[in-house]
Structure formats: C-alpha cells, structure tokens
C-alpha cells in the first residue's frame, strides 16, 4: 500500500461521521419535534423486537425445562434413587458403619520394561 492511501483511509470515515453529526444537529435545530418523534419510533420498534425475542426465548426455555424434568424422572426410575429424608439424623458421622471396599490388588509384571520399538 502506498503511504497516501494509508493516510486517506481513516480520513474518509471521519468525514462521514462529521457530516452525520452536522446533519443531526442541523435537523435538531430546525425541527426538534421530528427528531424526538423519530427516536420514539426507533425505541418502540426496538422494544417490540425485544419483547418478541423474550417470548420466543421463554417458550424454548419452558420446553427445555420440561424435557429435562422428564429425563430426571426417567433416570430416577431407572436407577432407583430415593429422595433423601428431610429429617436429619442425630448420629455423629464417626458412629456410622463404614463399608469396606471390594477391591483387590493385581500383581503384574512390574520389573519388566516394555520394548518401545514394538509399541
């Protein structure tokens, strides 16, 4: 890129923004009521689109929540989960019976190293 073109690129958007600001103030100076009306129409359109978006979002969320609750019920039925009692037990945790784990240690070939060439 030549240097003249690099310097001209930011100037063009700055001129457009400056003309826009000048036009806005000129219109606001000559007919402020029309500018206010235009802003009110823009705000009304934005709010209508926002409300439509929220209604559609809520419908989609309700479908997701109902399908999630249905899946939770099926999972509980499948795994036989019971709800926890609301009453707290008064026993301390140290007195609870601890279940032993049913794990066994399998002795393997610890001393033999793998030959990485055949891996």
mmCIF file with all atom_site columns, N, CA and C in Angstrom, residues 1 6 8 13 15 18 30 38-39 43 49 55-56 58 60 68 72 91 95 105 112 115 117:
data_model
loop_
_atom_site.group_PDB
_atom_site.id
_atom_site.type_symbol
_atom_site.label_atom_id
_atom_site.label_alt_id
_atom_site.label_comp_id
_atom_site.label_asym_id
_atom_site.label_entity_id
_atom_site.label_seq_id
_atom_site.pdbx_PDB_ins_code
_atom_site.Cartn_x
_atom_site.Cartn_y
_atom_site.Cartn_z
_atom_site.occupancy
_atom_site.B_iso_or_equiv
_atom_site.pdbx_formal_charge
_atom_site.auth_seq_id
_atom_site.auth_comp_id
_atom_site.auth_asym_id
_atom_site.auth_atom_id
_atom_site.pdbx_PDB_model_num
ATOM 1  N N  . UNK A 1 1   ? 0.837   -1.190  0.000  1.00 0.00 ? 1   UNK A N  1
ATOM 2  C CA . UNK A 1 1   ? 0.000   0.000   0.000  1.00 0.00 ? 1   UNK A CA 1
ATOM 3  C C  . UNK A 1 1   ? 0.874   1.243   0.000  1.00 0.00 ? 1   UNK A C  1
ATOM 4  N N  . UNK A 1 6   ? -2.813  4.914   2.776  1.00 0.00 ? 6   UNK A N  1
ATOM 5  C CA . UNK A 1 6   ? -2.933  4.571   4.192  1.00 0.00 ? 6   UNK A CA 1
ATOM 6  C C  . UNK A 1 6   ? -3.443  5.749   5.000  1.00 0.00 ? 6   UNK A C  1
ATOM 7  N N  . UNK A 1 8   ? -5.306  8.233   3.816  1.00 0.00 ? 8   UNK A N  1
ATOM 8  C CA . UNK A 1 8   ? -6.636  8.619   3.351  1.00 0.00 ? 8   UNK A CA 1
ATOM 9  C C  . UNK A 1 8   ? -7.719  7.713   3.923  1.00 0.00 ? 8   UNK A C  1
ATOM 10 N N  . UNK A 1 13  ? -13.847 7.815   6.783  1.00 0.00 ? 13  UNK A N  1
ATOM 11 C CA . UNK A 1 13  ? -14.855 7.580   7.830  1.00 0.00 ? 13  UNK A CA 1
ATOM 12 C C  . UNK A 1 13  ? -15.029 8.779   8.761  1.00 0.00 ? 13  UNK A C  1
ATOM 13 N N  . UNK A 1 15  ? -14.782 11.931  7.937  1.00 0.00 ? 15  UNK A N  1
ATOM 14 C CA . UNK A 1 15  ? -15.604 12.911  7.222  1.00 0.00 ? 15  UNK A CA 1
ATOM 15 C C  . UNK A 1 15  ? -17.068 12.491  7.256  1.00 0.00 ? 15  UNK A C  1
ATOM 16 N N  . UNK A 1 18  ? -18.431 13.117  10.733 1.00 0.00 ? 18  UNK A N  1
ATOM 17 C CA . UNK A 1 18  ? -18.585 14.562  10.960 1.00 0.00 ? 18  UNK A CA 1
ATOM 18 C C  . UNK A 1 18  ? -19.807 15.102  10.228 1.00 0.00 ? 18  UNK A C  1
ATOM 19 N N  . UNK A 1 30  ? -33.567 22.811  13.443 1.00 0.00 ? 30  UNK A N  1
ATOM 20 C CA . UNK A 1 30  ? -34.698 23.266  12.636 1.00 0.00 ? 30  UNK A CA 1
ATOM 21 C C  . UNK A 1 30  ? -36.025 22.644  13.058 1.00 0.00 ? 30  UNK A C  1
ATOM 22 N N  . UNK A 1 38  ? -38.833 10.647  15.771 1.00 0.00 ? 38  UNK A N  1
ATOM 23 C CA . UNK A 1 38  ? -38.067 9.589   15.127 1.00 0.00 ? 38  UNK A CA 1
ATOM 24 C C  . UNK A 1 38  ? -37.397 8.692   16.175 1.00 0.00 ? 38  UNK A C  1
ATOM 25 N N  . UNK A 1 39  ? -36.830 9.287   17.218 1.00 0.00 ? 39  UNK A N  1
ATOM 26 C CA . UNK A 1 39  ? -36.227 8.489   18.286 1.00 0.00 ? 39  UNK A CA 1
ATOM 27 C C  . UNK A 1 39  ? -37.269 7.648   19.018 1.00 0.00 ? 39  UNK A C  1
ATOM 28 N N  . UNK A 1 43  ? -37.226 3.623   19.327 1.00 0.00 ? 43  UNK A N  1
ATOM 29 C CA . UNK A 1 43  ? -37.319 2.965   20.635 1.00 0.00 ? 43  UNK A CA 1
ATOM 30 C C  . UNK A 1 43  ? -38.494 1.994   20.664 1.00 0.00 ? 43  UNK A C  1
ATOM 31 N N  . UNK A 1 49  ? -39.336 -5.669  19.067 1.00 0.00 ? 49  UNK A N  1
ATOM 32 C CA . UNK A 1 49  ? -38.470 -6.790  18.709 1.00 0.00 ? 49  UNK A CA 1
ATOM 33 C C  . UNK A 1 49  ? -37.915 -7.475  19.952 1.00 0.00 ? 49  UNK A C  1
ATOM 34 N N  . UNK A 1 55  ? -40.377 -13.522 24.370 1.00 0.00 ? 55  UNK A N  1
ATOM 35 C CA . UNK A 1 55  ? -41.466 -14.509 24.340 1.00 0.00 ? 55  UNK A CA 1
ATOM 36 C C  . UNK A 1 55  ? -40.981 -15.800 23.697 1.00 0.00 ? 55  UNK A C  1
ATOM 37 N N  . UNK A 1 56  ? -40.273 -15.697 22.585 1.00 0.00 ? 56  UNK A N  1
ATOM 38 C CA . UNK A 1 56  ? -39.752 -16.893 21.928 1.00 0.00 ? 56  UNK A CA 1
ATOM 39 C C  . UNK A 1 56  ? -38.721 -17.593 22.790 1.00 0.00 ? 56  UNK A C  1
ATOM 40 N N  . UNK A 1 58  ? -38.616 -17.586 26.062 1.00 0.00 ? 58  UNK A N  1
ATOM 41 C CA . UNK A 1 58  ? -39.304 -18.213 27.192 1.00 0.00 ? 58  UNK A CA 1
ATOM 42 C C  . UNK A 1 58  ? -39.954 -19.520 26.768 1.00 0.00 ? 58  UNK A C  1
ATOM 43 N N  . UNK A 1 60  ? -38.997 -21.514 24.361 1.00 0.00 ? 60  UNK A N  1
ATOM 44 C CA . UNK A 1 60  ? -37.948 -22.502 24.155 1.00 0.00 ? 60  UNK A CA 1
ATOM 45 C C  . UNK A 1 60  ? -37.402 -22.999 25.488 1.00 0.00 ? 60  UNK A C  1
ATOM 46 N N  . UNK A 1 68  ? -36.092 -31.712 30.475 1.00 0.00 ? 68  UNK A N  1
ATOM 47 C CA . UNK A 1 68  ? -35.100 -32.039 31.493 1.00 0.00 ? 68  UNK A CA 1
ATOM 48 C C  . UNK A 1 68  ? -35.760 -32.738 32.689 1.00 0.00 ? 68  UNK A C  1
ATOM 49 N N  . UNK A 1 72  ? -35.047 -36.476 34.192 1.00 0.00 ? 72  UNK A N  1
ATOM 50 C CA . UNK A 1 72  ? -34.684 -36.719 35.591 1.00 0.00 ? 72  UNK A CA 1
ATOM 51 C C  . UNK A 1 72  ? -35.577 -37.798 36.185 1.00 0.00 ? 72  UNK A C  1
ATOM 52 N N  . UNK A 1 91  ? -27.162 -39.063 64.764 1.00 0.00 ? 91  UNK A N  1
ATOM 53 C CA . UNK A 1 91  ? -25.930 -39.806 64.984 1.00 0.00 ? 91  UNK A CA 1
ATOM 54 C C  . UNK A 1 91  ? -24.732 -39.033 64.449 1.00 0.00 ? 91  UNK A C  1
ATOM 55 N N  . UNK A 1 95  ? -19.848 -42.702 64.173 1.00 0.00 ? 95  UNK A N  1
ATOM 56 C CA . UNK A 1 95  ? -20.511 -43.930 64.569 1.00 0.00 ? 95  UNK A CA 1
ATOM 57 C C  . UNK A 1 95  ? -21.112 -44.679 63.387 1.00 0.00 ? 95  UNK A C  1
ATOM 58 N N  . UNK A 1 105 ? -5.813  -56.135 44.800 1.00 0.00 ? 105 UNK A N  1
ATOM 59 C CA . UNK A 1 105 ? -4.603  -55.708 44.119 1.00 0.00 ? 105 UNK A CA 1
ATOM 60 C C  . UNK A 1 105 ? -4.169  -56.826 43.195 1.00 0.00 ? 105 UNK A C  1
ATOM 61 N N  . UNK A 1 112 ? 9.514   -55.891 34.452 1.00 0.00 ? 112 UNK A N  1
ATOM 62 C CA . UNK A 1 112 ? 9.800   -55.984 33.029 1.00 0.00 ? 112 UNK A CA 1
ATOM 63 C C  . UNK A 1 112 ? 9.446   -54.678 32.340 1.00 0.00 ? 112 UNK A C  1
ATOM 64 N N  . UNK A 1 115 ? 9.321   -52.857 25.500 1.00 0.00 ? 115 UNK A N  1
ATOM 65 C CA . UNK A 1 115 ? 10.204  -52.532 24.398 1.00 0.00 ? 115 UNK A CA 1
ATOM 66 C C  . UNK A 1 115 ? 9.462   -51.499 23.543 1.00 0.00 ? 115 UNK A C  1
ATOM 67 N N  . UNK A 1 117 ? 10.168  -50.120 20.821 1.00 0.00 ? 117 UNK A N  1
ATOM 68 C CA . UNK A 1 117 ? 10.294  -50.263 19.384 1.00 0.00 ? 117 UNK A CA 1
ATOM 69 C C  . UNK A 1 117 ? 9.071   -50.970 18.799 1.00 0.00 ? 117 UNK A C  1
#
